[in-house]
XYZ file of C-alpha atoms in Angstrom:
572
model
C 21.989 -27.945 -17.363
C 21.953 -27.102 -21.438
C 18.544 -27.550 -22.184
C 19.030 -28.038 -25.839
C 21.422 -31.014 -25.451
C 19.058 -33.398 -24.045
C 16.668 -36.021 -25.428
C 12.831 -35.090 -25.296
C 10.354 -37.381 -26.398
C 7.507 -36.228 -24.389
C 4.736 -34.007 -25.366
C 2.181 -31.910 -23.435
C -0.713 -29.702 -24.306
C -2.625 -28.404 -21.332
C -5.955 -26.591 -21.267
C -7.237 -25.078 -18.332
C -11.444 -25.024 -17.449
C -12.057 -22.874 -14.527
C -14.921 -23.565 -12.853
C -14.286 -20.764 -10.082
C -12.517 -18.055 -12.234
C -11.354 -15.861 -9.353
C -9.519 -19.147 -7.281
C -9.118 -22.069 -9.162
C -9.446 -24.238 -12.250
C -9.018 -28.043 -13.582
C -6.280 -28.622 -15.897
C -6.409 -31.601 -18.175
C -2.846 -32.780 -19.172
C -2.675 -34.851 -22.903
C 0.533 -37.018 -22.504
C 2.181 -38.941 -25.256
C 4.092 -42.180 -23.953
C 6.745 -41.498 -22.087
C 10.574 -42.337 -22.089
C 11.983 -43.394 -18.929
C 15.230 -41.690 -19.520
C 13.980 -38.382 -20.909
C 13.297 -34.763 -19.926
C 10.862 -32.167 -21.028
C 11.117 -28.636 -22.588
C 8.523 -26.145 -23.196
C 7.662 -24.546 -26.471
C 4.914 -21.639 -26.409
C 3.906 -22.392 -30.040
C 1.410 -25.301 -29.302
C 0.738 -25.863 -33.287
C 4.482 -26.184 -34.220
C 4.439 -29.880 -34.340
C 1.433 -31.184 -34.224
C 1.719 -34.367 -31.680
C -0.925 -36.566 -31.049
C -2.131 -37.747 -27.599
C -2.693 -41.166 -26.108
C -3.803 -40.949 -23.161
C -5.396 -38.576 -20.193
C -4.496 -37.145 -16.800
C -5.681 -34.601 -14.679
C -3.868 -32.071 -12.411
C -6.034 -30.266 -9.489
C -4.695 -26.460 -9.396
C -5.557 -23.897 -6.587
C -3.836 -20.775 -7.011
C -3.681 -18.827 -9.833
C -0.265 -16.565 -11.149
C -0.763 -12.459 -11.018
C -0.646 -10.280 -13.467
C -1.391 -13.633 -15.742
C -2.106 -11.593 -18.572
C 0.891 -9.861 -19.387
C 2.781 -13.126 -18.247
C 1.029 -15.646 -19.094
C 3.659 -17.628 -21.024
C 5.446 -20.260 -18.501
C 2.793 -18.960 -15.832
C 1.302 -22.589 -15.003
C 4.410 -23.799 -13.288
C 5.562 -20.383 -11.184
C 5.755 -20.639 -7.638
C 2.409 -19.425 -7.034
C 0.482 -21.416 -9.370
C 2.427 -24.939 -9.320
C -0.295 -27.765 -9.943
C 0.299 -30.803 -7.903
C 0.264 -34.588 -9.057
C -1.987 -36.783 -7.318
C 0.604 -37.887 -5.312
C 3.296 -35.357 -5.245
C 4.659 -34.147 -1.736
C 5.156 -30.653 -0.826
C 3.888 -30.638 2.572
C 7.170 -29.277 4.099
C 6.945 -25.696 2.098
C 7.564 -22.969 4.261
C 5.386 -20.378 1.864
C 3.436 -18.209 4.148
C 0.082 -17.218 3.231
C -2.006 -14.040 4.311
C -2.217 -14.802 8.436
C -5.610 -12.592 8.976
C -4.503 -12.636 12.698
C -1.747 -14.204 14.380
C 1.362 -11.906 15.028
C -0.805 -9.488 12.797
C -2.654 -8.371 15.607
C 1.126 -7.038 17.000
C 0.942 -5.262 13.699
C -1.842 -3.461 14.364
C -0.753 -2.173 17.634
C 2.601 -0.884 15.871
C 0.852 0.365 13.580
C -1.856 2.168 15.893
C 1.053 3.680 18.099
C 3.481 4.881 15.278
C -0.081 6.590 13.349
C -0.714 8.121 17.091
C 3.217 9.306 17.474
C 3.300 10.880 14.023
C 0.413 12.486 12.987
C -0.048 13.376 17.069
C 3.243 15.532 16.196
C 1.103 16.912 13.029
C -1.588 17.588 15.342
C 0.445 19.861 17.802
C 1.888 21.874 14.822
C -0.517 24.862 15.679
C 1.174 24.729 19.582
C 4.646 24.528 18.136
C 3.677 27.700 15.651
C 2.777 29.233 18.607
C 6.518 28.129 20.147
C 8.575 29.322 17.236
C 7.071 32.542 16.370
C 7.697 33.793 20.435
C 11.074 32.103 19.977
C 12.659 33.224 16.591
C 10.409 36.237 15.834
C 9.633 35.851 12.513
C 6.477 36.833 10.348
C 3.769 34.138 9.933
C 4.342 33.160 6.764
C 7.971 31.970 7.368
C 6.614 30.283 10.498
C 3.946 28.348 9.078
C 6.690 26.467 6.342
C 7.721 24.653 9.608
C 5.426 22.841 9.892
C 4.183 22.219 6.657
C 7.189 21.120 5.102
C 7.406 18.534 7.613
C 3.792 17.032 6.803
C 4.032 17.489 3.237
C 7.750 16.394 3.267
C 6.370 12.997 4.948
C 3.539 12.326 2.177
C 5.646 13.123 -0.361
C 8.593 11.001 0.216
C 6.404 7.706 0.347
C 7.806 6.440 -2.862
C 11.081 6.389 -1.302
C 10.137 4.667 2.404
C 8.311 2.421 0.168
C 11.014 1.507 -2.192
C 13.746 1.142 1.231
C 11.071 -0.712 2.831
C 11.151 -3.339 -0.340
C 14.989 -3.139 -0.237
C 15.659 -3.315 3.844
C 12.249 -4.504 5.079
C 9.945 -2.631 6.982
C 11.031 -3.477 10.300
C 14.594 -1.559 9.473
C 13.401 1.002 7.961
C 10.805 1.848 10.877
C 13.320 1.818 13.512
C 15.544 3.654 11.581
C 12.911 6.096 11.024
C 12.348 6.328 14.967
C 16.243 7.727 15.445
C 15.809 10.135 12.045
C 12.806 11.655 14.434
C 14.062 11.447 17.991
C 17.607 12.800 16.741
C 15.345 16.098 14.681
C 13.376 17.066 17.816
C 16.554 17.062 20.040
C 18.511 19.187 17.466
C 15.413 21.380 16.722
C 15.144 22.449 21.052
C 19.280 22.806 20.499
C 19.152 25.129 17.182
C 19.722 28.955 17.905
C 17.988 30.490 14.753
C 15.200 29.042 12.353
C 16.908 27.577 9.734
C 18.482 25.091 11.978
C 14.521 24.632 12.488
C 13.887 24.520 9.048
C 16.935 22.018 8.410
C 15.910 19.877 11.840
C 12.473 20.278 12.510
C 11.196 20.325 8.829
C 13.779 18.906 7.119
C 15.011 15.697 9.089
C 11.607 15.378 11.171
C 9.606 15.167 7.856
C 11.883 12.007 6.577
C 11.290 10.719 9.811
C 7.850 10.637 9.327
C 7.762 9.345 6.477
C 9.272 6.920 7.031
C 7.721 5.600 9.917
C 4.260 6.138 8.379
C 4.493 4.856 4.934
C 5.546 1.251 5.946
C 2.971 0.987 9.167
C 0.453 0.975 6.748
C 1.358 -1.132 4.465
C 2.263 -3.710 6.473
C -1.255 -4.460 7.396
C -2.210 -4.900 3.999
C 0.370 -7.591 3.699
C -0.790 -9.105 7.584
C -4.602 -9.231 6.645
C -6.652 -9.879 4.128
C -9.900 -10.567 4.792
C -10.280 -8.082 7.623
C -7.912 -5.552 6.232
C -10.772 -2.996 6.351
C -11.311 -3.124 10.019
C -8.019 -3.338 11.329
C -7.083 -0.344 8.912
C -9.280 1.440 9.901
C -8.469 0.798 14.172
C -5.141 1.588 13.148
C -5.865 4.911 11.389
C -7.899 5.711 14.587
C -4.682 6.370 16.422
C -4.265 9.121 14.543
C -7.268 10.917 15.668
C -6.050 9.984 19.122
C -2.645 11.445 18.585
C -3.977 14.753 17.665
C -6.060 15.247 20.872
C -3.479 13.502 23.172
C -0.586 15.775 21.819
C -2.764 18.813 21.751
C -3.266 18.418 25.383
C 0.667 16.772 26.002
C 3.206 19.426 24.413
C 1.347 22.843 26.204
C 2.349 20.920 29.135
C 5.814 20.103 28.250
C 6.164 23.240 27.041
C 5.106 24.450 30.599
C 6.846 22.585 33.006
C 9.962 22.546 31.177
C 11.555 25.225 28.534
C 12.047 25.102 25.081
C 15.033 22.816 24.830
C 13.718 20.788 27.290
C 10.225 19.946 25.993
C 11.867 19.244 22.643
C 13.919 16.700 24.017
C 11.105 14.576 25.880
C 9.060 14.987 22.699
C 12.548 13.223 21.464
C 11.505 10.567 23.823
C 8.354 9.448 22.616
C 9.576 9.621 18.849
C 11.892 6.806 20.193
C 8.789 4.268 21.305
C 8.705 4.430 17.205
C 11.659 2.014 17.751
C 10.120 0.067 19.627
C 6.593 -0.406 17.384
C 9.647 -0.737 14.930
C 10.828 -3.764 16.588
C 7.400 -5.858 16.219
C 7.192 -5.644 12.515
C 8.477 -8.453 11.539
C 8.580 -9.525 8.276
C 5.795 -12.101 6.985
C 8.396 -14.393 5.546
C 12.138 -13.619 4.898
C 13.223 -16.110 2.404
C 11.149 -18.583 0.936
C 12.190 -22.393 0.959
C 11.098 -25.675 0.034
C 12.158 -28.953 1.176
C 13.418 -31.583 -1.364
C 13.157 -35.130 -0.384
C 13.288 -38.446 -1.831
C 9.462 -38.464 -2.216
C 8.809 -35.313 -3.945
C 12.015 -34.579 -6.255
C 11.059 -33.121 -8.969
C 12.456 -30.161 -11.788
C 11.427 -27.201 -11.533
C 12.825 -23.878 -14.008
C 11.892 -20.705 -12.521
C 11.207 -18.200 -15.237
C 11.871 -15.269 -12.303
C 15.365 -16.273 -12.534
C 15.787 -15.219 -16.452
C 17.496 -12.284 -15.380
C 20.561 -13.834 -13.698
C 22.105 -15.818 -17.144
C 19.658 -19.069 -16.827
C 17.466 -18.528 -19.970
C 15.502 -21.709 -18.880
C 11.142 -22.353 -19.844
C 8.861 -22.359 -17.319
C 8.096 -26.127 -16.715
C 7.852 -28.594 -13.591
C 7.788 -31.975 -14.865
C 9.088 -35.120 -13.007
C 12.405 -36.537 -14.233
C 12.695 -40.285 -13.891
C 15.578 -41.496 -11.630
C 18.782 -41.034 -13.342
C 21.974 -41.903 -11.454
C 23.926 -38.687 -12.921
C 20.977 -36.253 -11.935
C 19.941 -37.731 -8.525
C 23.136 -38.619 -7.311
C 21.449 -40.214 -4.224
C 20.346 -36.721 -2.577
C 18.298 -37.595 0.533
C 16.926 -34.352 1.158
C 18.228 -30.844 0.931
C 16.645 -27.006 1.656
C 16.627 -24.793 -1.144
C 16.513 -20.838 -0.702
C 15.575 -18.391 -3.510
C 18.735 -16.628 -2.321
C 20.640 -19.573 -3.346
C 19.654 -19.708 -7.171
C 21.350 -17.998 -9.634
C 22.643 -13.924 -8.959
C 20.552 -12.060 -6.409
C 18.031 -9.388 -8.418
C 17.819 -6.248 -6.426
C 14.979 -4.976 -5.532
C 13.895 -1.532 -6.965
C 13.473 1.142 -5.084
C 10.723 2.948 -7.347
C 8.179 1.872 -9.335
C 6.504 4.284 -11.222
C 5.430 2.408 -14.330
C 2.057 1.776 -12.172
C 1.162 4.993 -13.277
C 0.942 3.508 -16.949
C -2.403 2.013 -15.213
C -5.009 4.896 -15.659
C -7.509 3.684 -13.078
C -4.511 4.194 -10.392
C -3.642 7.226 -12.113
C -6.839 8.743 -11.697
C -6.829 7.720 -8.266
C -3.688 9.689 -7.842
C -4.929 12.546 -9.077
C -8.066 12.414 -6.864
C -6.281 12.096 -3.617
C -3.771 15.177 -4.913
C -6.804 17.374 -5.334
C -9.130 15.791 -2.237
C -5.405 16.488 0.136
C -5.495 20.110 -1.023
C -9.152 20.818 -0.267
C -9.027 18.641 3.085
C -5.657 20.456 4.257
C -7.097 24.103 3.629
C -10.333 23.100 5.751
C -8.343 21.927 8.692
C -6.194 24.829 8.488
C -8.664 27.939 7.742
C -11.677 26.709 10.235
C -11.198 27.710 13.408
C -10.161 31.784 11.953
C -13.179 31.233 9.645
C -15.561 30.457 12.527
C -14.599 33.151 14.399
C -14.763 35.372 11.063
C -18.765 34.845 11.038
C -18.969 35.261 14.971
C -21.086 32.130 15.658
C -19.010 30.776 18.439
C -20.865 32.885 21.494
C -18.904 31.754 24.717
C -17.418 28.525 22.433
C -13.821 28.698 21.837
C -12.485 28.167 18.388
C -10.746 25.425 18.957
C -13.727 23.629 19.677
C -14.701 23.054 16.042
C -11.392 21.337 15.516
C -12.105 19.227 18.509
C -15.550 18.306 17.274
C -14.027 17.301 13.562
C -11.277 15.341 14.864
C -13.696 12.939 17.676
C -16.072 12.311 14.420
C -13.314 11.888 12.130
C -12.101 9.210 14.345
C -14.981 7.580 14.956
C -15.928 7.452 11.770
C -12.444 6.083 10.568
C -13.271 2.586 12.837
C -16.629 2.519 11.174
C -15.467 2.804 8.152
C -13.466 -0.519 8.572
C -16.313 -2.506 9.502
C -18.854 -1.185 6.551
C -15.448 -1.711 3.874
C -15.442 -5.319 4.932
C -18.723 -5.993 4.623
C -19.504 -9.086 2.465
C -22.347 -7.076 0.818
C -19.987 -3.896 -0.203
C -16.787 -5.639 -0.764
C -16.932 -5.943 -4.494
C -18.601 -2.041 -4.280
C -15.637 -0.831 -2.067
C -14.387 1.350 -4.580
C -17.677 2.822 -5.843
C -18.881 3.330 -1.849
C -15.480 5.415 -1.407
C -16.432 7.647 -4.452
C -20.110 8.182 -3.071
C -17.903 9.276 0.669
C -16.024 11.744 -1.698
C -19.358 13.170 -3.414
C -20.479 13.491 0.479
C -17.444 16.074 1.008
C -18.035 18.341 -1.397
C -21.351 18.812 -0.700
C -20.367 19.380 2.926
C -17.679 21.908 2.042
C -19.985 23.977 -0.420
C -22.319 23.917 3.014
C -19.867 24.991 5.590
C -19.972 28.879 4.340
C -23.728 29.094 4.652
C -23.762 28.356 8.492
C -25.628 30.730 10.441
C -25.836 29.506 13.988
C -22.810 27.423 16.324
C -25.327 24.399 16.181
C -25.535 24.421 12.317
C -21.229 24.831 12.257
C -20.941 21.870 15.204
C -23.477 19.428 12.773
C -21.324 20.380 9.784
C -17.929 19.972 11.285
C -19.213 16.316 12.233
C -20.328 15.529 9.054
C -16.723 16.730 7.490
C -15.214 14.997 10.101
C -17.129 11.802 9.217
C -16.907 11.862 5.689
C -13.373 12.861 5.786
C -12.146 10.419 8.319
C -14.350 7.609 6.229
C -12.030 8.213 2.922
C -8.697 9.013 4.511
C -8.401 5.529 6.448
C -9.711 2.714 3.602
C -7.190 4.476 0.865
C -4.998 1.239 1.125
C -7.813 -0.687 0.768
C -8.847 0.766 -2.531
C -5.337 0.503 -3.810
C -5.285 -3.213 -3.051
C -9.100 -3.379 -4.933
C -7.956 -1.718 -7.742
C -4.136 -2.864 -8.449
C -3.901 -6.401 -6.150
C -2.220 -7.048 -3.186
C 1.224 -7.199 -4.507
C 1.977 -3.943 -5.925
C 0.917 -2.549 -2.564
C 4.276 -1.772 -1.597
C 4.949 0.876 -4.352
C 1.822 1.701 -4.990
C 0.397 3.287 -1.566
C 3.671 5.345 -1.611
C 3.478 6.791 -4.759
C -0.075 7.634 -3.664
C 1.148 9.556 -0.570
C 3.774 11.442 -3.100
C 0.502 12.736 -4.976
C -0.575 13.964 -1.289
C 2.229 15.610 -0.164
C 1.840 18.160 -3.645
C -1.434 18.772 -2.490
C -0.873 19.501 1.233
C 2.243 21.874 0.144
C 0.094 23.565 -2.743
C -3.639 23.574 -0.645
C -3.199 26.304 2.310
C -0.679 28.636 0.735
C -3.467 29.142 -2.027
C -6.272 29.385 0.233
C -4.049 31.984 1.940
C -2.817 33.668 -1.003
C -6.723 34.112 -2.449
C -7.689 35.247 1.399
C -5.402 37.933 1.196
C -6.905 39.066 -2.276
C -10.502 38.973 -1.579
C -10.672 39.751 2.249
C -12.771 36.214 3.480
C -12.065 32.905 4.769
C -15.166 31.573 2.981
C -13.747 31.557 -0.270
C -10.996 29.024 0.819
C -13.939 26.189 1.133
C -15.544 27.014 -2.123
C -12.118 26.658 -3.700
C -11.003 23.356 -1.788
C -14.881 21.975 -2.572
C -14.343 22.703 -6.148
C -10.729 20.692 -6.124
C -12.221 17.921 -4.202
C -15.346 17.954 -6.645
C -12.963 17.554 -9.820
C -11.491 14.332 -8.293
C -14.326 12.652 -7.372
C -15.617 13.119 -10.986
C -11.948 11.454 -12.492
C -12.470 8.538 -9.629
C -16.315 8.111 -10.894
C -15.577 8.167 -14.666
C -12.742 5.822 -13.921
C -15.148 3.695 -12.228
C -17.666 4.092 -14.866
C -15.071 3.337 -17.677
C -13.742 0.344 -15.480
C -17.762 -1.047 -15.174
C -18.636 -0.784 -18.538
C -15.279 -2.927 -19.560
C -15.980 -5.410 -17.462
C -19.232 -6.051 -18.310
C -18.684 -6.261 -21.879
C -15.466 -8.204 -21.502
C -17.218 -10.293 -19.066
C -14.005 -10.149 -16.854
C -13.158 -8.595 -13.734
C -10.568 -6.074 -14.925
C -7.270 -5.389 -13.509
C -8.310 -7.996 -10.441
C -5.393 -10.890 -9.282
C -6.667 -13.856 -10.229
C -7.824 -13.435 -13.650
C -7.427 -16.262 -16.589
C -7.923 -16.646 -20.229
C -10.450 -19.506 -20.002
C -8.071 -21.720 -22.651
C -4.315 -21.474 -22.650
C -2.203 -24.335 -24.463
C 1.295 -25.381 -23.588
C 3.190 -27.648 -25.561
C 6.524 -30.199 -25.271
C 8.430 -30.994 -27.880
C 10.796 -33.683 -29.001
C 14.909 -32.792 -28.641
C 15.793 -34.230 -32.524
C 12.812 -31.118 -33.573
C 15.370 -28.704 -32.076
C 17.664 -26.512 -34.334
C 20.853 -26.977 -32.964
C-alpha cells in the first residue's frame, strides 16, 4: 500500500502519564472527527500543523518498548507495546511471555547435566595430564596446553555459540555441540602423537564445549524471570558436582580399560549432551497473531524497514472498505511471512559501546585470571609450606570445590531476594571485594586448619560470583541482549584463563615461590572490582540526579507526542 496516495483527515497527538514508570502508563488520545473512508499516517514532528482537538479518548497500555530511548520514534505501536481499544480483540495471540516454570524446569535439568558433563571434563584435566604425559612423553609445559586450550578455547568462543545459537536456536546448536565432543574424545584415545591431541582433544573438544555451555545458560535467562537467581544458581551447582564425580569416574576408566578405551566411554557421556540437547526447546519459534472479523485492524511494523517497506509506526483502525477487507474471515499471520527475512547476526559487539558492560568485561577478564591461577597453583603451594601433616593435597581442592558449590545454590536464593534485587549488582561487587581479601590471606596460613577455613571461604566467595554472572548481565543490559551479551562476556574469560597460569608459572620460575602467584592474581582481581565499583558508583550518581533508572528495560520519557496528519498537507 503507497502511503502517500491516500486521503488522511485524521489527526492524533498522544501523551503518555505513567503512573508506574517501570510497567505501565495511561495514554490519552486527542482525536479530530473522523472520516469514515480514511486512513492515518504518522508524522514525528507534532508542531508541523498545528490541528486542533475535539474530543477525548483513552487507551490503557501495559507493556512498555526496550531500548525506548534510542527508538522511541514509532515505539507506541511495536509489537511489544501495542495499546488496546476498549474493545479491541487480541485474545488469540500466541506471544509467549517469561514461563517462570513450566517446561523451564526441563531447562534446568539440561542445563544442570550439560554444566556437570562439561566442566566435570574440566575438572578431570589434572587426571588426563597425568594420562598424556605417561603416554606421549613430553615436558610439562607442552602437556599442560592440553588442557588449557580446551577450557579457555570454550570461554572464549562464546560470542560465536551465542551468535549460532541466535541463528539455529539453542536446541541445534547444543546437540550439535554433543557430536563436536563425543566425536574429539574418540579421536583423541585413537591419535598416535600429541598434536592429534592438541588438534582433537584441545582443539575440537574446546568448540564442543563451548558450545554446549554458552547456550545452557542462557537459556534459563530466557525460561525464568523472576526466579532466575535460584535456578541459576542449581544449575551452576552441577558443575561443582561434575568436578568431584569425574575426579572419581575417569581414574576408573582409565583403570579398568586402556587409553583408547576410556576415551571412548568418556565419548559416551559427552553424547547424553544430545540428549539435554533435545529438551531445549525453544520458548516460541515464530510469533503469530490471529486476524478475525472482530479485531481487524492496520498495523505497520517499523522492524520491517529493512526489507523495502519504508512504512510509520502506527496501528489505527481502518473503517470497512470493500477493496481493503475483501470479506477476510480470519487468517494467521507469521513474522516470517512479511516482507524479506532479516538474518540474524551472529555477533554483536557494539554492546561494548555500553561502558557499564564494558567494565564488567574487563572485571571478569581480570577476576578469570586470578581465580584460574588459584585453582591451578594450590594444591603444589600447600604442600610448598608443609601444612598438610598426613592430609593429602588434593584435599584442599576437594574442600574449595564442596563450598564453592554450596555456596553457588545459596547464592541463587540471596540474588532473588526481594530485599537485594535492585542491589544485585552492588552485592556481587561486595562478593568480589571478599576475594581479594581472601587471596591476599591465603599466603599467610600457618596451620592445615587456617588453609581448610581459607579454602572455604575462596570457595564460597568464588562459587557466589561465578554462578549469578548472567544475572548481572540481565540487571545491567535487560533481558534481551542476553543472547550476545553473556557470550561476549565468556570471550573476556577465556583471555584471562589462557593469560592467568602461564604468568603465575612464568613469575614462579623467576622468584622460586608459589606464594607470589596469589598476591599477583589478588592484585588482578582487586583492579576489577574497583572498575565494577566505580561503574556502579558512576551508574548511582546518574540515576539519582537524572531521577531515572539508567540503562533498565522499561524506561520512558514521561511526555512523548505523536501526531497524524492530513494527505492534501503531503508534498507529493
Amino acid at each position: 500500500m503507497d502511503i502517500n496516495s491516500g486521503y488522511i483527515n485524521n489527526a492524533y497527538i498522544c501523551e503518555t502519564k505513567p503512573f508506574n514508570q517501570k510497567y505501565s502508563s495511561h495514554t490519552k488520545v486527542r482525536q479530530r472527527s473522523k472520516s469514515s473512508a480514511d486512513t492515518s499516517i504518522v508524522n514525528t514532528n507534532p508542531h508541523q500543523h498545528g490541528q486542533r482537538s475535539r474530543s477525548f479518548d483513552y487507551i490503557n497500555t501495559s507493556k512498555y518498548h526496550k531500548n525506548l530511548r534510542e527508538h522511541w520514534t514509532g515505539f507506541l505501536f511495536s509489537k511489544e507495546f501495542l495499546p488496546l481499544e476498549e474493545n479491541d480483540n487480541l485474545d488469540k495471540s500466541k506471544d509467549k511471555e517469561v514461563p517462570d516454570g513450566g517446561w523451564g524446569w526441563f531447562i534446568l535439568l539440561s542445563s544442570f547435566m550439560i554444566q556437570f558433563i562439561v566442566i566435570g571434563f574440566d575438572g578431570a584435566s589434572g587426571i588426563l595430564f597425568l594420562k598424556f604425559t605417561d603416554k606421549y612423553k613430553q615436558s610439562a609445559a607442552i602437556t599442560a596446553w592440553l588442557g588449557s586450550l580446551a577450557t579457555a578455547l570454550r570461554l572464549s568462543l562464546g560470542p560465536l555459540a551465542s551468535g549460532l545459537s541466535n541463528r539455529f536456536t539453542e536446541r541445534v546448536l547444543i546437540m550439535a555441540s554433543g557430536v563436536i565432543l563425543a566425536l574429539s574424545m574418540v579421536l583423541t584415545g585413537l591419535s598416535p602423537n600429541v598434536i592429534y591431541v592438541f588438534l582433537s582433544f584441545g582443539i575440537c573438544g574446546g568448540i564442543g564445549r563451548s558450545f554446549a555451555y554458552c547456550p545452557a545458560i542462557v537459556m534459563l535467562g530466557i525460561y525464568f524471570k523472576k526466579k532466575q537467581g535460584i535456578v541459576t544458581g542449581i544449575a551452576a551447582s552441577g558443575c561443582g558436582v561434575g568436578r568431584f564425580a569425574m575426579s572419581l569416574l575417569v581414574p576408573l576408566l582409565f583403570r579398568y580399560f586402556d587409553f583408547r578405551g576410556a576415551f571412548i566411554l568418556m565419548g559416551g557421556i559427552a553424547l547424553q549432551i544430545v540428549v539435554m540437547g533435545a529438551l531445549m526447546r525453544p520458548l516460541s519459534v515464530t510469533k503469530t497473531k490471529i486476524i478475525s472479523e472482530s479485531n481487524r485492524r492496520s498495523n505497520f511494523r517499523p522492524e520491517l524497514n529493512n526489507n523495502g517497506c519504508k512504512l510509520s509506526s502506527v496501528a489505527v483502525t481502518i473503517p470497512e472498505n470493500k477493496i481493503l477487507n475483501n470479506e477476510i474471515k480470519e487468517q494467521t499471520i507469521s513474522e516470517r511471512d512479511t516482507g524479506d527475512e532479516n538474518k540474524t547476526p551472529i555477533f554483536n559487539f557494539a554492546l561494548l559501546k555500553e561502558m557499564r558492560f564494558l567494565g564488567f568485561c574487563i572485571t571478569m577478564l581480570l577476576s578469570s585470571l586470578a581465580e584460574q591461577s588459584a585453582f591451578v597453583f594450590l594444591p603444589a603451594f600447600s604442600e610448598e609450606i608443609g601444612v598438610l601433616g598426613n592430609f593429602s593435597s588434593e584435599y584442599t581442592l576437594a574442600i574449595t570445590s564442596v563450598f564453592n558449590t554450596f555456596a553457588k545454590v545459596l547464592a541463587g536464593f540471596v540474588f532473588d531476594c526481594g530485599l537485594v534485587r535492585p542491589y544485585r549488582v552492588y552485592l556481587y561487587n561486595a562478593l568480589m571485594f571478599g576475594l581479594v581479601i581472601v587471596s591476599f590471606v591465603i599466603p599467610s596460613v600457618k596451620t592445615f586448619t587456617q588453609l581448610a577455613i581459607a579454602c572455604a571461604l575462596y570457595g564460597m566467595f568464588s562459587g557466589s560470583y561465578t554462578a549469578q554472572k548472567s544475572v548481572v548481565i540481565v540487571d545491567i543490559l535487560g533481558r534481551d541482549k542476553l543472547k550476545y551479551s553473556y557470550g561476549i562476556l565468556m570471550m573476556f574469560q577465556g583471555i584471562g584463563v589462557f593469560i592467568g597460569p602461564p604468568l603465575s608459572g612464568l613469575v614462579k620460575d623467576i622468584n622460586g615461590r608459589y606464594d607470589v602467584a596469589f598476591y599477583i592474581g589478588g592484585v588482578g582481581m582487586l583492579v576489577g572490582s574497583m572498575i565494577l565499583f566505580i561503574n556502579n558508583v558512576v551508574h548511582y550518581v546518574k540515576s539519582k540526579n537524572n531521577n531515572t533508572q539508567v540503562n533498565k528495560p522499561g524506561t520512558l520519557p514521561k511526555t512523548i507526542q505523536i501526531s497524524v496528519i492530513p494527505a492534501d498537507n503531503l508534498k507529493s
